Short mmCIF file of C-alpha atoms in Angstrom, two decimals:
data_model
loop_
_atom_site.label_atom_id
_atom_site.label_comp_id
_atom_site.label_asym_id
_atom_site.label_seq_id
_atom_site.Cartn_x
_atom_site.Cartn_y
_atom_site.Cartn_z
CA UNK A 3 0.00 0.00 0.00
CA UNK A 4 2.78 2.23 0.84
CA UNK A 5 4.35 1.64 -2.32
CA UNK A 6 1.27 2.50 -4.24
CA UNK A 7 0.94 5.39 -2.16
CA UNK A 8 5.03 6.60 -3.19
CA UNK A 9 4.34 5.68 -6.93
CA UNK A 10 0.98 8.08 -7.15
CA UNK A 11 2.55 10.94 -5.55
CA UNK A 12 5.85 10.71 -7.95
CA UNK A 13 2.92 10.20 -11.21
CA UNK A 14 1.13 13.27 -9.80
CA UNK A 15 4.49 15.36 -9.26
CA UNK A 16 5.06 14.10 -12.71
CA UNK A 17 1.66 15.55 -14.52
CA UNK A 18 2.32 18.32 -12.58
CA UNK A 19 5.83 19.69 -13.94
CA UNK A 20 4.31 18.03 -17.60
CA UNK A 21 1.60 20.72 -17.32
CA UNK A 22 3.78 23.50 -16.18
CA UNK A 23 6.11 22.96 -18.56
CA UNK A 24 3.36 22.65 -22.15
CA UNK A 25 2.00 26.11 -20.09
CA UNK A 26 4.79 27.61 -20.32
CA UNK A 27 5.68 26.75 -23.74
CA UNK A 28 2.36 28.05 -25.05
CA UNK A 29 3.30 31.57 -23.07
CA UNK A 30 6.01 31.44 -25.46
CA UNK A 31 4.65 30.45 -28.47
CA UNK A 32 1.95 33.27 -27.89
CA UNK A 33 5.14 36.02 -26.77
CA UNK A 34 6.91 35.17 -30.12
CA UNK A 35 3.74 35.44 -31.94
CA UNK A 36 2.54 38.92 -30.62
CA UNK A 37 6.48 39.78 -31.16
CA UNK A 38 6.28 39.19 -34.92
CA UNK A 39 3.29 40.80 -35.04
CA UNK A 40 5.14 43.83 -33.90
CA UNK A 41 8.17 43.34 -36.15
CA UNK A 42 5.89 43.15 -38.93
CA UNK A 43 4.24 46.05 -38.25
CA UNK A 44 7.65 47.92 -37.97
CA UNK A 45 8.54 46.63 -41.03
CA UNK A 46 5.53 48.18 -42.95
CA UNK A 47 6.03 51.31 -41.42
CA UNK A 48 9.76 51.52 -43.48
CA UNK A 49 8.18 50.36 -46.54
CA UNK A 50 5.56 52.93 -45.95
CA UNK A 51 8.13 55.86 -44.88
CA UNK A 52 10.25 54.82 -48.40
CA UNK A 53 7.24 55.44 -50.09
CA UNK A 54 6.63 58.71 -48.65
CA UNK A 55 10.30 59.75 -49.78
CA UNK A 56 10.13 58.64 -53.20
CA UNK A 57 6.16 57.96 -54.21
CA UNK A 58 3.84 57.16 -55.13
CA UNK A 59 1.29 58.70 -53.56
CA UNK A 60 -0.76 61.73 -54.17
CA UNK A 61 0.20 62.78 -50.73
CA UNK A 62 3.67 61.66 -50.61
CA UNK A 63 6.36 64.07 -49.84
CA UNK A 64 8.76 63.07 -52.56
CA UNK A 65 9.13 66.56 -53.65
CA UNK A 66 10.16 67.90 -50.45
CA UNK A 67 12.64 65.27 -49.63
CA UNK A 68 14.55 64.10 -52.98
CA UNK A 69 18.03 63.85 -53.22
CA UNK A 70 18.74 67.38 -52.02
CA UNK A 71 15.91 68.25 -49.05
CA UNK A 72 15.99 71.93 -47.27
CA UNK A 73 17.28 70.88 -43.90
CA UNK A 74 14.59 73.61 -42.76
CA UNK A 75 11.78 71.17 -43.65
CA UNK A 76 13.03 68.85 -40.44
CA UNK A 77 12.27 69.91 -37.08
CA UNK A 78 13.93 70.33 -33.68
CA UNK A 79 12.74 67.11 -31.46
CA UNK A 80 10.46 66.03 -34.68
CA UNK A 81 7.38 68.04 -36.15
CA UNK A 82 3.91 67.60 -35.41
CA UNK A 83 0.45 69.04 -37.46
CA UNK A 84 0.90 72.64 -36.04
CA UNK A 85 4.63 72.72 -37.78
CA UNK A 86 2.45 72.30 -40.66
CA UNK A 87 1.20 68.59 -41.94
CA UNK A 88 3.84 67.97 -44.04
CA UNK A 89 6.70 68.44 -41.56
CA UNK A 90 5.27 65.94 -38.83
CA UNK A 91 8.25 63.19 -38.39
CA UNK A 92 10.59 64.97 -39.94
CA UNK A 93 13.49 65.24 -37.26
CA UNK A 94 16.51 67.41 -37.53
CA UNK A 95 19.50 65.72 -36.96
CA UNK A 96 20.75 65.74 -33.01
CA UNK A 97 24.60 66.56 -33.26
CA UNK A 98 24.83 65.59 -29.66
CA UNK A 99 22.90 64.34 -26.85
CA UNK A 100 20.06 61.65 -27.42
CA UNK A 101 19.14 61.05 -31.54
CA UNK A 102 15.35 61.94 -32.15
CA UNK A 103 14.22 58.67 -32.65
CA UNK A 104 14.79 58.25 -29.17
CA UNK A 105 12.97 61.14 -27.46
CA UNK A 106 9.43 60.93 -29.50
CA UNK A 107 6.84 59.10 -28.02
CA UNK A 108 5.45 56.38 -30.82
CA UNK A 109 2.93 55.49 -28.79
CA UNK A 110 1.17 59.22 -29.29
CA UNK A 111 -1.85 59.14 -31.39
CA UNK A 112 -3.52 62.47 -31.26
CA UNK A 113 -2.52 66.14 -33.25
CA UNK A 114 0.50 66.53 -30.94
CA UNK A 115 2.09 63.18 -32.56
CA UNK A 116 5.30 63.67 -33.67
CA UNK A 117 5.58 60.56 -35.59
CA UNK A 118 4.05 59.41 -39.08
CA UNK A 119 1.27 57.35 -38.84
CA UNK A 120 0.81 54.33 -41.41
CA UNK A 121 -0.39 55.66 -44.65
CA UNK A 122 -0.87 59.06 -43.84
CA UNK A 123 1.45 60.21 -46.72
CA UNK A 124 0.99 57.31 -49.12
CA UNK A 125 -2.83 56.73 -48.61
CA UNK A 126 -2.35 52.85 -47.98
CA UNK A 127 -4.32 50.92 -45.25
CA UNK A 128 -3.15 49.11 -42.65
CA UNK A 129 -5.53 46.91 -40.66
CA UNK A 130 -5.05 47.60 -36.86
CA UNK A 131 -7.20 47.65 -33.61
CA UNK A 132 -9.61 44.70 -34.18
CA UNK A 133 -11.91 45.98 -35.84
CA UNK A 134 -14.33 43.09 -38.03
CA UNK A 135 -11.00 41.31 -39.41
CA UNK A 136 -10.60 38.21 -37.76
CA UNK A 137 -7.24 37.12 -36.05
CA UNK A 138 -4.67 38.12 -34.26
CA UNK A 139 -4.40 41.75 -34.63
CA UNK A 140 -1.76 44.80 -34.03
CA UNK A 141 -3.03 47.55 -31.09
CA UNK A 142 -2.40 50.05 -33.78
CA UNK A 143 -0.86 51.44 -36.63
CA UNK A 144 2.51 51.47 -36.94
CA UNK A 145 4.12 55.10 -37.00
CA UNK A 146 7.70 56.57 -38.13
CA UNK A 147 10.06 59.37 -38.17
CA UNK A 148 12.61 60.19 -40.77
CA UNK A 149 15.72 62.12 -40.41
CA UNK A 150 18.44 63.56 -42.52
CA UNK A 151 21.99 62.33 -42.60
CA UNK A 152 24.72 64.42 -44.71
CA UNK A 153 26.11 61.68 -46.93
CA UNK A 154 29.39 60.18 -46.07
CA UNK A 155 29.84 58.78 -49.13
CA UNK A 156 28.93 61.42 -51.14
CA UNK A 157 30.83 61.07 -54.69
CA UNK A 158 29.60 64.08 -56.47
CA UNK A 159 31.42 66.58 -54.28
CA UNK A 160 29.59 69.53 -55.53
CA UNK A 161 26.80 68.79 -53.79
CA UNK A 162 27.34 69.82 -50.09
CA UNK A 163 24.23 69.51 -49.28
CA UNK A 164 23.30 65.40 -50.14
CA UNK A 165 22.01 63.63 -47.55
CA UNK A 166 20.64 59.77 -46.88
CA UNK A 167 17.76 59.24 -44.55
CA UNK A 168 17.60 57.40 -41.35
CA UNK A 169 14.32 55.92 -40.52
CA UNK A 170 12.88 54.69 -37.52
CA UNK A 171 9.55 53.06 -36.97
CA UNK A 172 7.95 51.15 -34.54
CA UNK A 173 4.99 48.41 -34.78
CA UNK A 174 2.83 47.16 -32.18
CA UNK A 175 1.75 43.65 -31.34
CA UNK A 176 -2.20 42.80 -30.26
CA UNK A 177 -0.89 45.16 -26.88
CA UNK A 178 0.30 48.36 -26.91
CA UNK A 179 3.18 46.85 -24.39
CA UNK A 180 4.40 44.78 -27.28
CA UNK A 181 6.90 46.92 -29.21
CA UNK A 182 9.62 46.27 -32.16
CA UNK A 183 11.51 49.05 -33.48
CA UNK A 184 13.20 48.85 -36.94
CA UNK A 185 15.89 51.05 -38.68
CA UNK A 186 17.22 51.69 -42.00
CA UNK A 187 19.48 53.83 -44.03
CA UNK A 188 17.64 54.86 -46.99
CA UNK A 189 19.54 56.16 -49.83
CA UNK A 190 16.75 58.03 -52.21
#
């Protein structure tokens, strides 16, 4: 009896740690899930913000930031609507100190945003929030800033003022808690 009594408590210990263990491998499965949600999302947001450099769009700002932008056009600690519309996530370059990227807040959604919103310039759609799509869905829109970098490797020395772009953007997972934030150097 003893022995029978030994033998259940070591099977029960046993289904125990089995069914701590498949719990916490589904936490995981669902944390790397919500994670690429939120690098996907961040991912759009470049695609989105190289579309707003170079077009298309009706609304794109390709004009205003070709190959040779007015450094004017970017903004002290990024622009928002009242810098006028087209000037909100353009950043000026930081020279020292913390770069821009790192002192908006992405999470802001309202007129004082200082980041670009999904589609704003480029007039795509990007499904967010729940709404009626079914699945697994990001908290929001993915948003972006762009800032100017003189060119280092700038061949055509007569042009002092060429620059390359440094984007930043950030996607959400199904929380606003899950963030991924991606960077590129754009060359237009």
């Amino acid at each position: 009896m003893i022995v029978v009594l030994l033998i259940l408590i070591v099977v029960s210990i046993l289904g125990v740690g089995g069914a701590q263990i498949a719990l916490q491998a589904e936490h995981g499965a669902r944390n790397d899930r919500d994670m690429q949600i939120a690098w996907q999302a961040a991912e759009a947001a470049l695609q989105d913000a190289e579309f707003d450099i170079h077009g298309p769009g009706v609304t794109s700002r390709s004009a205003m930031l070709g190959s040779m932008p007015n450094p004017l056009d970017f903004v002290q600690d990024c622009g928002k609507a009242s810098d006028g519309v087209k000037r909100v996530g353009l950043c000026a370059l930081v020279q020292t100190g913390k770069p821009a990227w790192q002192t908006v807040n992405f999470t802001a959604t309202d007129a004082s945003a200082r980041t670009v919103k999904f589609g704003t310039f480029t007039a795509r759609d990007f499904a967010s929030g729940g709404g009626t799509l079914t699945g697994v869905q990001p908290f929001q829109a993915p948003r972006y800033v762009i800032e100017p970098i003189p060119d280092p490797d700038n061949r055509n020395l007569s042009l002092s003022n060429a620059y390359i772009y440094r984007i930043t953007a950030m996607g959400f997972g199904p929380r606003q808690d899950i963030q991924a934030v991606t960077q590129i150097i754009y060359r237009n």
